[in-house]
mmCIF file of C-alpha atoms and ligand atoms in Angstrom:
data_model
loop_
_atom_site.group_PDB
_atom_site.id
_atom_site.type_symbol
_atom_site.label_atom_id
_atom_site.label_comp_id
_atom_site.label_asym_id
_atom_site.label_seq_id
_atom_site.Cartn_x
_atom_site.Cartn_y
_atom_site.Cartn_z
ATOM 1 C CA UNK A 8 -31.164 -12.525 5.609
ATOM 2 C CA UNK A 9 -27.453 -11.956 5.157
ATOM 3 C CA UNK A 10 -26.188 -8.650 6.514
ATOM 4 C CA UNK A 11 -23.505 -6.416 4.965
ATOM 5 C CA UNK A 12 -20.239 -5.709 6.768
ATOM 6 C CA UNK A 13 -17.206 -3.547 5.817
ATOM 7 C CA UNK A 14 -13.910 -5.396 5.572
ATOM 8 C CA UNK A 15 -10.519 -3.668 5.492
ATOM 9 C CA UNK A 16 -8.658 -5.120 2.516
ATOM 10 C CA UNK A 17 -5.448 -3.058 2.344
ATOM 11 C CA UNK A 18 -3.439 -0.276 3.953
ATOM 12 C CA UNK A 19 -1.000 2.324 2.611
ATOM 13 C CA UNK A 20 0.956 5.332 3.826
ATOM 14 C CA UNK A 21 3.172 8.133 2.624
ATOM 15 C CA UNK A 22 5.611 10.420 4.429
ATOM 16 C CA UNK A 23 7.319 13.367 2.718
ATOM 17 C CA UNK A 24 11.073 12.963 2.251
ATOM 18 C CA UNK A 25 12.210 15.920 4.339
ATOM 19 C CA UNK A 26 12.756 15.142 8.010
ATOM 20 C CA UNK A 27 12.979 17.897 10.609
ATOM 21 C CA UNK A 28 14.702 16.873 13.831
ATOM 22 C CA UNK A 29 14.153 18.377 17.263
ATOM 23 C CA UNK A 30 17.638 19.877 17.023
ATOM 24 C CA UNK A 31 16.618 21.720 13.853
ATOM 25 C CA UNK A 32 13.487 23.071 15.591
ATOM 26 C CA UNK A 33 15.734 24.269 18.437
ATOM 27 C CA UNK A 34 17.324 26.654 15.912
ATOM 28 C CA UNK A 35 13.879 28.173 15.191
ATOM 29 C CA UNK A 36 12.288 28.477 18.675
ATOM 30 C CA UNK A 37 13.611 28.297 22.239
ATOM 31 C CA UNK A 38 13.287 24.575 22.923
ATOM 32 C CA UNK A 39 15.471 21.480 23.140
ATOM 33 C CA UNK A 40 15.550 17.897 21.962
ATOM 34 C CA UNK A 41 15.436 16.877 25.632
ATOM 35 C CA UNK A 42 12.280 18.912 26.422
ATOM 36 C CA UNK A 43 10.437 17.695 23.325
ATOM 37 C CA UNK A 44 11.337 14.039 23.907
ATOM 38 C CA UNK A 45 10.573 14.126 27.639
ATOM 39 C CA UNK A 46 7.198 15.876 27.256
ATOM 40 C CA UNK A 47 5.987 14.263 24.009
ATOM 41 C CA UNK A 48 8.197 11.348 22.911
ATOM 42 C CA UNK A 49 8.712 13.075 19.536
ATOM 43 C CA UNK A 50 12.188 12.893 17.945
ATOM 44 C CA UNK A 51 11.437 14.078 14.412
ATOM 45 C CA UNK A 52 8.636 14.845 11.961
ATOM 46 C CA UNK A 53 8.294 14.911 8.152
ATOM 47 C CA UNK A 54 7.624 18.136 6.257
ATOM 48 C CA UNK A 55 5.927 18.321 2.846
ATOM 49 C CA UNK A 56 8.011 19.875 0.062
ATOM 50 C CA UNK A 57 7.104 23.230 -1.463
ATOM 51 C CA UNK A 58 4.353 22.610 -3.971
ATOM 52 C CA UNK A 59 3.487 19.207 -2.498
ATOM 53 C CA UNK A 60 -0.241 19.239 -1.729
ATOM 54 C CA UNK A 61 -2.331 17.303 0.757
ATOM 55 C CA UNK A 62 -3.881 15.494 -2.235
ATOM 56 C CA UNK A 63 -0.383 14.437 -3.419
ATOM 57 C CA UNK A 64 0.338 12.843 -0.053
ATOM 58 C CA UNK A 65 -3.137 11.264 -0.072
ATOM 59 C CA UNK A 66 -2.711 9.816 -3.572
ATOM 60 C CA UNK A 67 0.640 8.237 -2.670
ATOM 61 C CA UNK A 68 -0.918 6.578 0.399
ATOM 62 C CA UNK A 69 -4.006 5.582 -1.596
ATOM 63 C CA UNK A 70 -1.929 3.877 -4.302
ATOM 64 C CA UNK A 71 -0.214 1.793 -1.621
ATOM 65 C CA UNK A 72 -3.534 0.805 -0.062
ATOM 66 C CA UNK A 73 -5.034 -0.122 -3.447
ATOM 67 C CA UNK A 74 -1.958 -2.204 -4.348
ATOM 68 C CA UNK A 75 -2.006 -4.059 -1.034
ATOM 69 C CA UNK A 76 -5.752 -4.722 -1.441
ATOM 70 C CA UNK A 77 -5.301 -5.867 -5.054
ATOM 71 C CA UNK A 78 -8.052 -3.444 -6.077
ATOM 72 C CA UNK A 79 -7.855 -1.026 -9.025
ATOM 73 C CA UNK A 80 -8.855 2.643 -8.689
ATOM 74 C CA UNK A 81 -11.694 2.170 -11.183
ATOM 75 C CA UNK A 82 -13.271 -0.382 -8.838
ATOM 76 C CA UNK A 83 -13.705 2.286 -6.135
ATOM 77 C CA UNK A 84 -17.048 4.005 -5.789
ATOM 78 C CA UNK A 85 -16.371 6.048 -2.646
ATOM 79 C CA UNK A 86 -13.530 8.192 -1.299
ATOM 80 C CA UNK A 87 -13.812 9.733 2.155
ATOM 81 C CA UNK A 88 -10.813 11.888 3.019
ATOM 82 C CA UNK A 89 -10.180 13.302 6.473
ATOM 83 C CA UNK A 90 -8.132 16.479 6.513
ATOM 84 C CA UNK A 91 -7.792 19.808 8.265
ATOM 85 C CA UNK A 92 -5.410 21.138 5.628
ATOM 86 C CA UNK A 93 -7.256 20.873 2.287
ATOM 87 C CA UNK A 94 -5.638 21.820 -1.036
ATOM 88 C CA UNK A 95 -8.262 24.535 -1.520
ATOM 89 C CA UNK A 96 -11.297 25.897 0.330
ATOM 90 C CA UNK A 97 -13.299 24.034 -2.305
ATOM 91 C CA UNK A 98 -13.701 21.615 -3.983
ATOM 92 C CA UNK A 99 -13.094 18.801 -1.513
ATOM 93 C CA UNK A 100 -9.525 17.469 -1.561
ATOM 94 C CA UNK A 101 -11.075 14.011 -2.012
ATOM 95 C CA UNK A 102 -12.179 15.069 -5.500
ATOM 96 C CA UNK A 103 -8.572 16.002 -6.360
ATOM 97 C CA UNK A 104 -7.566 12.521 -5.201
ATOM 98 C CA UNK A 105 -10.387 11.035 -7.294
ATOM 99 C CA UNK A 106 -9.106 12.866 -10.399
ATOM 100 C CA UNK A 107 -5.439 12.021 -9.749
ATOM 101 C CA UNK A 108 -6.333 8.339 -9.373
ATOM 102 C CA UNK A 109 -8.231 8.476 -12.677
ATOM 103 C CA UNK A 110 -11.458 7.422 -10.976
ATOM 104 C CA UNK A 111 -14.381 8.953 -12.865
ATOM 105 C CA UNK A 112 -17.400 7.457 -11.098
ATOM 106 C CA UNK A 113 -18.647 7.232 -7.543
ATOM 107 C CA UNK A 114 -18.462 9.989 -4.948
ATOM 108 C CA UNK A 115 -15.621 11.693 -3.089
ATOM 109 C CA UNK A 116 -15.850 14.102 -0.188
ATOM 110 C CA UNK A 117 -13.915 15.396 2.807
ATOM 111 C CA UNK A 118 -14.559 14.996 6.513
ATOM 112 C CA UNK A 119 -13.276 17.597 8.978
ATOM 113 C CA UNK A 120 -12.812 16.410 12.549
ATOM 114 C CA UNK A 121 -9.146 17.439 12.957
ATOM 115 C CA UNK A 122 -7.081 14.759 14.757
ATOM 116 C CA UNK A 123 -10.136 12.489 15.087
ATOM 117 C CA UNK A 124 -10.874 12.878 11.377
ATOM 118 C CA UNK A 125 -9.804 9.401 10.328
ATOM 119 C CA UNK A 126 -12.179 7.732 12.800
ATOM 120 C CA UNK A 127 -15.039 9.992 11.671
ATOM 121 C CA UNK A 128 -14.221 9.146 8.016
ATOM 122 C CA UNK A 129 -14.031 5.436 8.855
ATOM 123 C CA UNK A 130 -17.430 5.546 10.602
ATOM 124 C CA UNK A 131 -18.925 7.476 7.654
ATOM 125 C CA UNK A 132 -17.604 5.106 4.973
ATOM 126 C CA UNK A 133 -18.469 2.031 7.056
ATOM 127 C CA UNK A 134 -22.070 3.240 7.493
ATOM 128 C CA UNK A 135 -22.396 3.928 3.758
ATOM 129 C CA UNK A 136 -21.066 0.481 2.838
ATOM 130 C CA UNK A 137 -23.328 -1.231 5.366
ATOM 131 C CA UNK A 138 -26.442 0.460 3.979
ATOM 132 C CA UNK A 139 -25.562 -0.648 0.446
ATOM 133 C CA UNK A 140 -25.010 2.887 -0.878
ATOM 134 C CA UNK A 141 -21.466 2.021 -2.022
ATOM 135 C CA UNK A 142 -19.409 -1.152 -2.418
ATOM 136 C CA UNK A 143 -15.705 -0.256 -2.369
ATOM 137 C CA UNK A 144 -14.321 2.634 -0.335
ATOM 138 C CA UNK A 145 -11.003 4.380 0.040
ATOM 139 C CA UNK A 146 -10.677 6.058 3.436
ATOM 140 C CA UNK A 147 -7.773 8.469 3.779
ATOM 141 C CA UNK A 148 -6.270 10.681 6.458
ATOM 142 C CA UNK A 149 -3.905 13.249 4.903
ATOM 143 C CA UNK A 150 -2.374 16.442 6.235
ATOM 144 C CA UNK A 151 0.090 19.179 5.383
ATOM 145 C CA UNK A 152 -0.434 20.278 8.973
ATOM 146 C CA UNK A 153 2.893 22.109 9.284
ATOM 147 C CA UNK A 154 1.441 24.776 6.943
ATOM 148 C CA UNK A 155 -0.952 25.996 9.659
ATOM 149 C CA UNK A 156 1.675 26.158 12.398
ATOM 150 C CA UNK A 157 2.948 29.362 13.939
ATOM 151 C CA UNK A 158 6.689 28.715 13.795
ATOM 152 C CA UNK A 159 7.262 31.215 16.607
ATOM 153 C CA UNK A 160 4.971 29.310 19.046
ATOM 154 C CA UNK A 161 7.055 26.623 20.738
ATOM 155 C CA UNK A 162 3.952 25.232 22.477
ATOM 156 C CA UNK A 163 2.608 23.928 19.135
ATOM 157 C CA UNK A 164 5.226 23.985 16.364
ATOM 158 C CA UNK A 165 7.306 21.193 17.950
ATOM 159 C CA UNK A 166 4.362 18.780 17.949
ATOM 160 C CA UNK A 167 3.091 18.330 14.405
ATOM 161 C CA UNK A 168 4.189 16.791 11.106
ATOM 162 C CA UNK A 169 2.899 16.003 7.605
ATOM 163 C CA UNK A 170 1.874 12.657 6.117
ATOM 164 C CA UNK A 171 -0.933 10.459 4.846
ATOM 165 C CA UNK A 172 -2.382 7.021 5.459
ATOM 166 C CA UNK A 173 -5.149 5.132 3.695
ATOM 167 C CA UNK A 174 -7.219 1.967 3.810
ATOM 168 C CA UNK A 175 -9.411 0.231 1.242
ATOM 169 C CA UNK A 176 -12.677 -1.319 2.455
ATOM 170 C CA UNK A 177 -15.193 -3.483 0.648
ATOM 171 C CA UNK A 178 -18.787 -4.364 1.518
ATOM 172 C CA UNK A 179 -19.110 -8.095 2.164
ATOM 173 C CA UNK A 180 -21.879 -10.362 3.356
ATOM 174 C CA UNK A 181 -21.452 -11.794 6.854
ATOM 175 C CA UNK A 182 -20.769 -15.171 5.287
ATOM 176 C CA UNK A 183 -17.973 -13.826 3.028
ATOM 177 C CA UNK A 184 -16.467 -11.608 5.747
ATOM 178 C CA UNK A 185 -15.946 -14.498 8.169
ATOM 179 C CA UNK A 186 -14.635 -13.036 11.421
ATOM 180 C CA UNK A 187 -13.165 -9.958 9.690
ATOM 181 C CA UNK A 188 -14.815 -6.581 9.660
ATOM 182 C CA UNK A 189 -15.376 -3.169 11.156
ATOM 183 C CA UNK A 190 -17.480 -3.777 14.268
ATOM 184 C CA UNK A 191 -18.140 -0.589 16.205
ATOM 185 C CA UNK A 192 -17.542 3.142 16.450
ATOM 186 C CA UNK A 193 -18.162 5.746 19.096
ATOM 187 C CA UNK A 194 -17.639 9.294 17.798
ATOM 188 C CA UNK A 195 -18.471 12.451 19.716
ATOM 189 C CA UNK A 196 -17.837 16.219 19.696
ATOM 190 C CA UNK A 197 -18.136 19.050 22.209
ATOM 191 C CA UNK A 198 -18.132 22.464 20.543
ATOM 192 C CA UNK A 199 -18.018 24.314 23.856
ATOM 193 C CA UNK A 200 -14.327 23.363 24.233
ATOM 194 C CA UNK A 201 -13.237 24.589 20.793
ATOM 195 C CA UNK A 202 -11.202 27.504 22.184
ATOM 196 C CA UNK A 203 -8.749 25.075 23.800
ATOM 197 C CA UNK A 204 -7.558 23.825 20.400
ATOM 198 C CA UNK A 205 -8.405 25.709 17.227
ATOM 199 C CA UNK A 206 -7.091 27.751 14.305
ATOM 200 C CA UNK A 207 -7.384 31.526 14.677
ATOM 201 C CA UNK A 208 -8.480 32.135 11.093
ATOM 202 C CA UNK A 209 -10.892 30.955 8.442
ATOM 203 C CA UNK A 210 -12.825 31.791 5.302
ATOM 204 C CA UNK A 211 -15.855 33.431 6.897
ATOM 205 C CA UNK A 212 -14.187 34.819 10.033
ATOM 206 C CA UNK A 213 -10.873 36.460 9.124
ATOM 207 C CA UNK A 214 -10.456 35.614 5.460
ATOM 208 C CA UNK A 215 -7.073 34.121 6.337
ATOM 209 C CA UNK A 216 -5.851 30.571 6.875
ATOM 210 C CA UNK A 217 -4.864 31.202 10.506
ATOM 211 C CA UNK A 218 -2.550 29.291 12.832
ATOM 212 C CA UNK A 219 -3.012 26.496 15.356
ATOM 213 C CA UNK A 220 -3.624 27.693 18.929
ATOM 214 C CA UNK A 221 -3.699 25.250 21.819
ATOM 215 C CA UNK A 222 -3.840 25.232 25.581
ATOM 216 C CA UNK A 223 -1.876 21.999 25.622
ATOM 217 C CA UNK A 224 -2.127 20.964 29.252
ATOM 218 C CA UNK A 225 -5.936 21.427 29.285
ATOM 219 C CA UNK A 226 -6.302 19.452 26.059
ATOM 220 C CA UNK A 227 -4.125 16.743 27.570
ATOM 221 C CA UNK A 228 -6.453 16.278 30.568
ATOM 222 C CA UNK A 229 -9.586 16.060 28.412
ATOM 223 C CA UNK A 230 -7.827 13.710 25.960
ATOM 224 C CA UNK A 231 -7.179 10.935 28.473
ATOM 225 C CA UNK A 232 -10.734 11.130 29.897
ATOM 226 C CA UNK A 233 -12.612 11.363 26.576
ATOM 227 C CA UNK A 234 -10.541 8.659 24.876
ATOM 228 C CA UNK A 235 -10.939 6.268 27.811
ATOM 229 C CA UNK A 236 -14.721 6.812 27.829
ATOM 230 C CA UNK A 237 -14.964 6.175 24.066
ATOM 231 C CA UNK A 238 -12.947 2.963 24.403
ATOM 232 C CA UNK A 239 -15.222 1.761 27.214
ATOM 233 C CA UNK A 240 -18.344 2.318 25.078
ATOM 234 C CA UNK A 241 -16.906 0.436 22.083
ATOM 235 C CA UNK A 242 -15.767 -2.489 24.228
ATOM 236 C CA UNK A 243 -19.136 -2.661 26.022
ATOM 237 C CA UNK A 244 -21.126 -2.387 22.764
ATOM 238 C CA UNK A 245 -19.244 -5.353 21.314
ATOM 239 C CA UNK A 246 -18.902 -7.411 24.519
ATOM 240 C CA UNK A 247 -15.135 -7.322 24.071
ATOM 241 C CA UNK A 248 -12.664 -7.741 26.934
ATOM 242 C CA UNK A 249 -9.500 -5.602 26.873
ATOM 243 C CA UNK A 250 -7.384 -8.801 26.866
ATOM 244 C CA UNK A 251 -8.932 -9.800 23.521
ATOM 245 C CA UNK A 252 -7.414 -6.776 21.747
ATOM 246 C CA UNK A 253 -4.359 -7.748 19.686
ATOM 247 C CA UNK A 254 -3.223 -4.201 18.879
ATOM 248 C CA UNK A 255 -4.048 -0.753 20.089
ATOM 249 C CA UNK A 256 -3.553 1.775 17.232
ATOM 250 C CA UNK A 257 -4.116 5.210 18.744
ATOM 251 C CA UNK A 258 -3.917 8.729 17.352
ATOM 252 C CA UNK A 259 -0.315 9.808 17.868
ATOM 253 C CA UNK A 260 -0.398 13.128 19.738
ATOM 254 C CA UNK A 261 1.918 12.534 22.659
ATOM 255 C CA UNK A 262 3.581 9.388 24.025
ATOM 256 C CA UNK A 263 2.380 10.377 27.510
ATOM 257 C CA UNK A 264 -1.251 10.288 26.301
ATOM 258 C CA UNK A 265 -0.730 6.866 24.692
ATOM 259 C CA UNK A 266 0.821 5.502 27.868
ATOM 260 C CA UNK A 267 -1.747 7.222 30.132
ATOM 261 C CA UNK A 268 -4.716 5.762 28.232
ATOM 262 C CA UNK A 269 -3.113 2.297 28.085
ATOM 263 C CA UNK A 270 -2.579 2.359 31.881
ATOM 264 C CA UNK A 271 -6.085 3.658 32.602
ATOM 265 C CA UNK A 272 -7.692 1.022 30.348
ATOM 266 C CA UNK A 273 -5.318 -1.754 31.573
ATOM 267 C CA UNK A 274 -4.129 -2.299 27.987
ATOM 268 C CA UNK A 275 -0.828 -4.160 27.685
ATOM 269 C CA UNK A 276 1.722 -1.486 26.716
ATOM 270 C CA UNK A 277 3.498 -3.965 24.411
ATOM 271 C CA UNK A 278 0.355 -3.969 22.272
ATOM 272 C CA UNK A 279 0.395 -0.205 21.710
ATOM 273 C CA UNK A 280 1.561 0.831 18.219
ATOM 274 C CA UNK A 281 3.522 4.032 18.693
ATOM 275 C CA UNK A 282 4.915 6.056 15.782
ATOM 276 C CA UNK A 283 4.858 9.455 17.466
ATOM 277 C CA UNK A 284 8.664 9.458 17.893
ATOM 278 C CA UNK A 285 9.246 9.367 14.140
ATOM 279 C CA UNK A 286 6.128 11.046 12.714
ATOM 280 C CA UNK A 287 5.094 13.594 15.367
ATOM 281 C CA UNK A 288 1.385 14.382 15.416
ATOM 282 C CA UNK A 289 0.101 14.141 11.831
ATOM 283 C CA UNK A 290 -3.505 14.856 12.867
ATOM 284 C CA UNK A 291 -6.005 12.883 10.704
ATOM 285 C CA UNK A 292 -3.162 10.929 9.081
ATOM 286 C CA UNK A 293 -1.705 9.493 12.264
ATOM 287 C CA UNK A 294 -3.967 6.448 12.755
ATOM 288 C CA UNK A 295 -3.759 5.036 9.201
ATOM 289 C CA UNK A 296 -0.015 5.824 9.201
ATOM 290 C CA UNK A 297 0.463 3.875 12.441
ATOM 291 C CA UNK A 298 -1.788 1.065 11.197
ATOM 292 C CA UNK A 299 0.178 0.729 7.967
ATOM 293 C CA UNK A 300 3.502 0.867 9.830
ATOM 294 C CA UNK A 301 2.548 -2.102 12.024
ATOM 295 C CA UNK A 302 1.006 -4.024 9.107
ATOM 296 C CA UNK A 303 4.143 -3.562 6.978
ATOM 297 C CA UNK A 304 6.588 -4.562 9.707
ATOM 298 C CA UNK A 305 4.556 -7.718 10.344
ATOM 299 C CA UNK A 306 3.304 -6.950 13.846
ATOM 300 C CA UNK A 307 -0.339 -6.691 12.735
ATOM 301 C CA UNK A 308 -1.436 -9.872 10.978
ATOM 302 C CA UNK A 309 -4.663 -10.837 9.210
ATOM 303 C CA UNK A 310 -7.211 -11.819 11.848
ATOM 304 C CA UNK A 311 -5.889 -9.470 14.517
ATOM 305 C CA UNK A 312 -8.403 -7.443 16.533
ATOM 306 C CA UNK A 313 -7.568 -3.736 16.600
ATOM 307 C CA UNK A 314 -8.766 -0.935 18.815
ATOM 308 C CA UNK A 315 -8.212 2.607 17.636
ATOM 309 C CA UNK A 316 -8.872 5.957 19.317
ATOM 310 C CA UNK A 317 -8.394 9.682 18.799
ATOM 311 C CA UNK A 318 -9.032 13.089 20.299
ATOM 312 C CA UNK A 319 -8.643 16.455 18.638
ATOM 313 C CA UNK A 320 -9.935 19.948 17.963
ATOM 314 C CA UNK A 321 -13.663 20.517 18.187
ATOM 315 C CA UNK A 322 -13.300 18.879 20.678
ATOM 316 C CA UNK A 323 -13.802 15.721 18.679
ATOM 317 C CA UNK A 324 -12.988 12.227 19.866
ATOM 318 C CA UNK A 325 -13.792 8.594 19.276
ATOM 319 C CA UNK A 326 -12.844 4.937 19.185
ATOM 320 C CA UNK A 327 -13.303 2.111 16.670
ATOM 321 C CA UNK A 328 -12.939 -1.654 16.805
ATOM 322 C CA UNK A 329 -12.125 -3.789 13.736
ATOM 323 C CA UNK A 330 -10.544 -7.105 12.770
ATOM 324 C CA UNK A 331 -8.215 -7.180 9.749
HETATM 325 O O1 UT7 B 26 -3.820 15.848 18.605
HETATM 326 C C1 UT7 B 26 -4.689 16.783 19.114
HETATM 327 C C2 UT7 B 26 -4.713 16.749 20.562
HETATM 328 N N1 UT7 B 26 -3.547 17.357 21.097
HETATM 329 C C3 UT7 B 26 -3.026 16.882 22.189
HETATM 330 O O2 UT7 B 26 -3.523 15.903 22.656
HETATM 331 C C4 UT7 B 26 -1.907 17.628 22.828
HETATM 332 C C5 UT7 B 26 -2.086 17.558 24.299
HETATM 333 N N2 UT7 B 26 -1.091 18.307 25.058
HETATM 334 C C6 UT7 B 26 0.209 17.939 25.148
HETATM 335 O O3 UT7 B 26 0.646 17.011 24.486
HETATM 336 C C7 UT7 B 26 1.076 18.673 26.144
HETATM 337 O O4 UT7 B 26 0.252 19.495 26.928
HETATM 338 C C8 UT7 B 26 2.208 19.515 25.518
HETATM 339 C C9 UT7 B 26 3.268 18.613 24.965
HETATM 340 C C10 UT7 B 26 1.627 20.397 24.415
HETATM 341 C C11 UT7 B 26 2.854 20.414 26.570
HETATM 342 O O5 UT7 B 26 3.318 19.612 27.668
HETATM 343 P P1 UT7 B 26 2.954 20.028 29.173
HETATM 344 O O6 UT7 B 26 3.666 19.078 30.020
HETATM 345 O O7 UT7 B 26 1.457 20.060 29.251
HETATM 346 O O8 UT7 B 26 3.591 21.463 29.291
HETATM 347 P P2 UT7 B 26 2.913 22.871 29.618
HETATM 348 O O9 UT7 B 26 2.102 23.339 28.447
HETATM 349 O O10 UT7 B 26 2.212 22.785 30.936
HETATM 350 O O11 UT7 B 26 4.181 23.774 29.750
HETATM 351 C C12 UT7 B 26 5.186 23.532 30.750
HETATM 352 C C13 UT7 B 26 6.321 24.484 30.540
HETATM 353 C C14 UT7 B 26 5.896 25.938 30.358
HETATM 354 O O12 UT7 B 26 6.861 26.742 31.005
HETATM 355 P P3 UT7 B 26 6.569 27.366 32.460
HETATM 356 O O13 UT7 B 26 5.341 28.190 32.300
HETATM 357 O O14 UT7 B 26 6.350 26.181 33.381
HETATM 358 O O15 UT7 B 26 7.809 28.140 32.749
HETATM 359 C C15 UT7 B 26 5.982 26.159 28.883
HETATM 360 O O16 UT7 B 26 6.238 27.514 28.547
HETATM 361 O O17 UT7 B 26 7.021 24.153 29.332
HETATM 362 C C16 UT7 B 26 7.170 25.311 28.510
HETATM 363 N N3 UT7 B 26 7.183 24.893 27.129
HETATM 364 C C17 UT7 B 26 8.296 24.550 26.472
HETATM 365 N N4 UT7 B 26 9.588 24.519 26.853
HETATM 366 C C18 UT7 B 26 10.497 24.128 25.946
HETATM 367 C C19 UT7 B 26 6.109 24.730 26.288
HETATM 368 N N5 UT7 B 26 6.541 24.304 25.079
HETATM 369 C C20 UT7 B 26 7.885 24.191 25.174
HETATM 370 C C21 UT7 B 26 8.881 23.778 24.271
HETATM 371 N N6 UT7 B 26 10.172 23.766 24.690
HETATM 372 N N7 UT7 B 26 8.607 23.401 23.002
#
């Protein structure tokens, strides 16, 4: 009997027009371009305009992904959107995207796993396509993350930016998919570490939105260990050798984490897609943004094998393996 597999058919991304440089941040908090670049690799980040919503960023990325897949919005029957910065407490931002795309059928919902959100959304959509529940999925990571920053906290406000990335996936039989497809995921959380990276507000706790709080150096240590473990599981589950990976598309939190994981896993550093310098950390948007960047500039080609990973608040973390 032929099995069903998810195939990634197109990618898209959107970054708000306004760019904030490290020098501009140095006028807001006591920091410097040199410190930010040395400790994180970040040079600039994009900031959403007043009135520009997470769903607006998501729709722009989604339209790009649909165009590159050659699929119309009315062919979609599933939208899974990863975000930590929804338009409203409810309904799900994915339903705003559904309406703005003019898609009237199917189902749309949000996934909340902070910086690992895109991998959790990818695993969710992939599972739903594989079981035959849906046929054509839009998976989005979109954030207006700068709206939950404390602009007087130099330990966090220099790190993050806004943006969105999206992919379109279809359910295909093994025979039609050929060697393409989404092959494996390993997603995990550990709620006991939530105090190390969280927002100090919320609907049922303070009734406020709150601001990001992070013990950066502790998160850093856990990030390298958890990400490396997730990668190992995915490679073992699929009998894949590190040398077989064409591109490593990680969550973009800090260049030192990207480099540290690549070294630990013996991944060729030339195969690491890094956009952190230009985008900062865009949380759930960073992986599809990096993926689209390397697809559009021609580095990632059809048939390439891609390993992706992330770690974020929760703690949440994971890794995925797919071939475009
Ligand atoms: O995407 C979700 C997951 N998030 C992450 O993975 C983030 C992980 N953490 C990191 O990327 C890094 O820990 C940071 C970039 C946040 C911080 O780098 P660090 O090398 O771990 O620095 P630190 O927190 O240990 O701070 C070192 C020093 C401190 O000063 P003292 O106490 O040594 O005098 C900080 O006050 O750097 C100071 N500092 C700054 N100085 C200038 C912290 N932030 C800044 C800043 N500008 N923006």
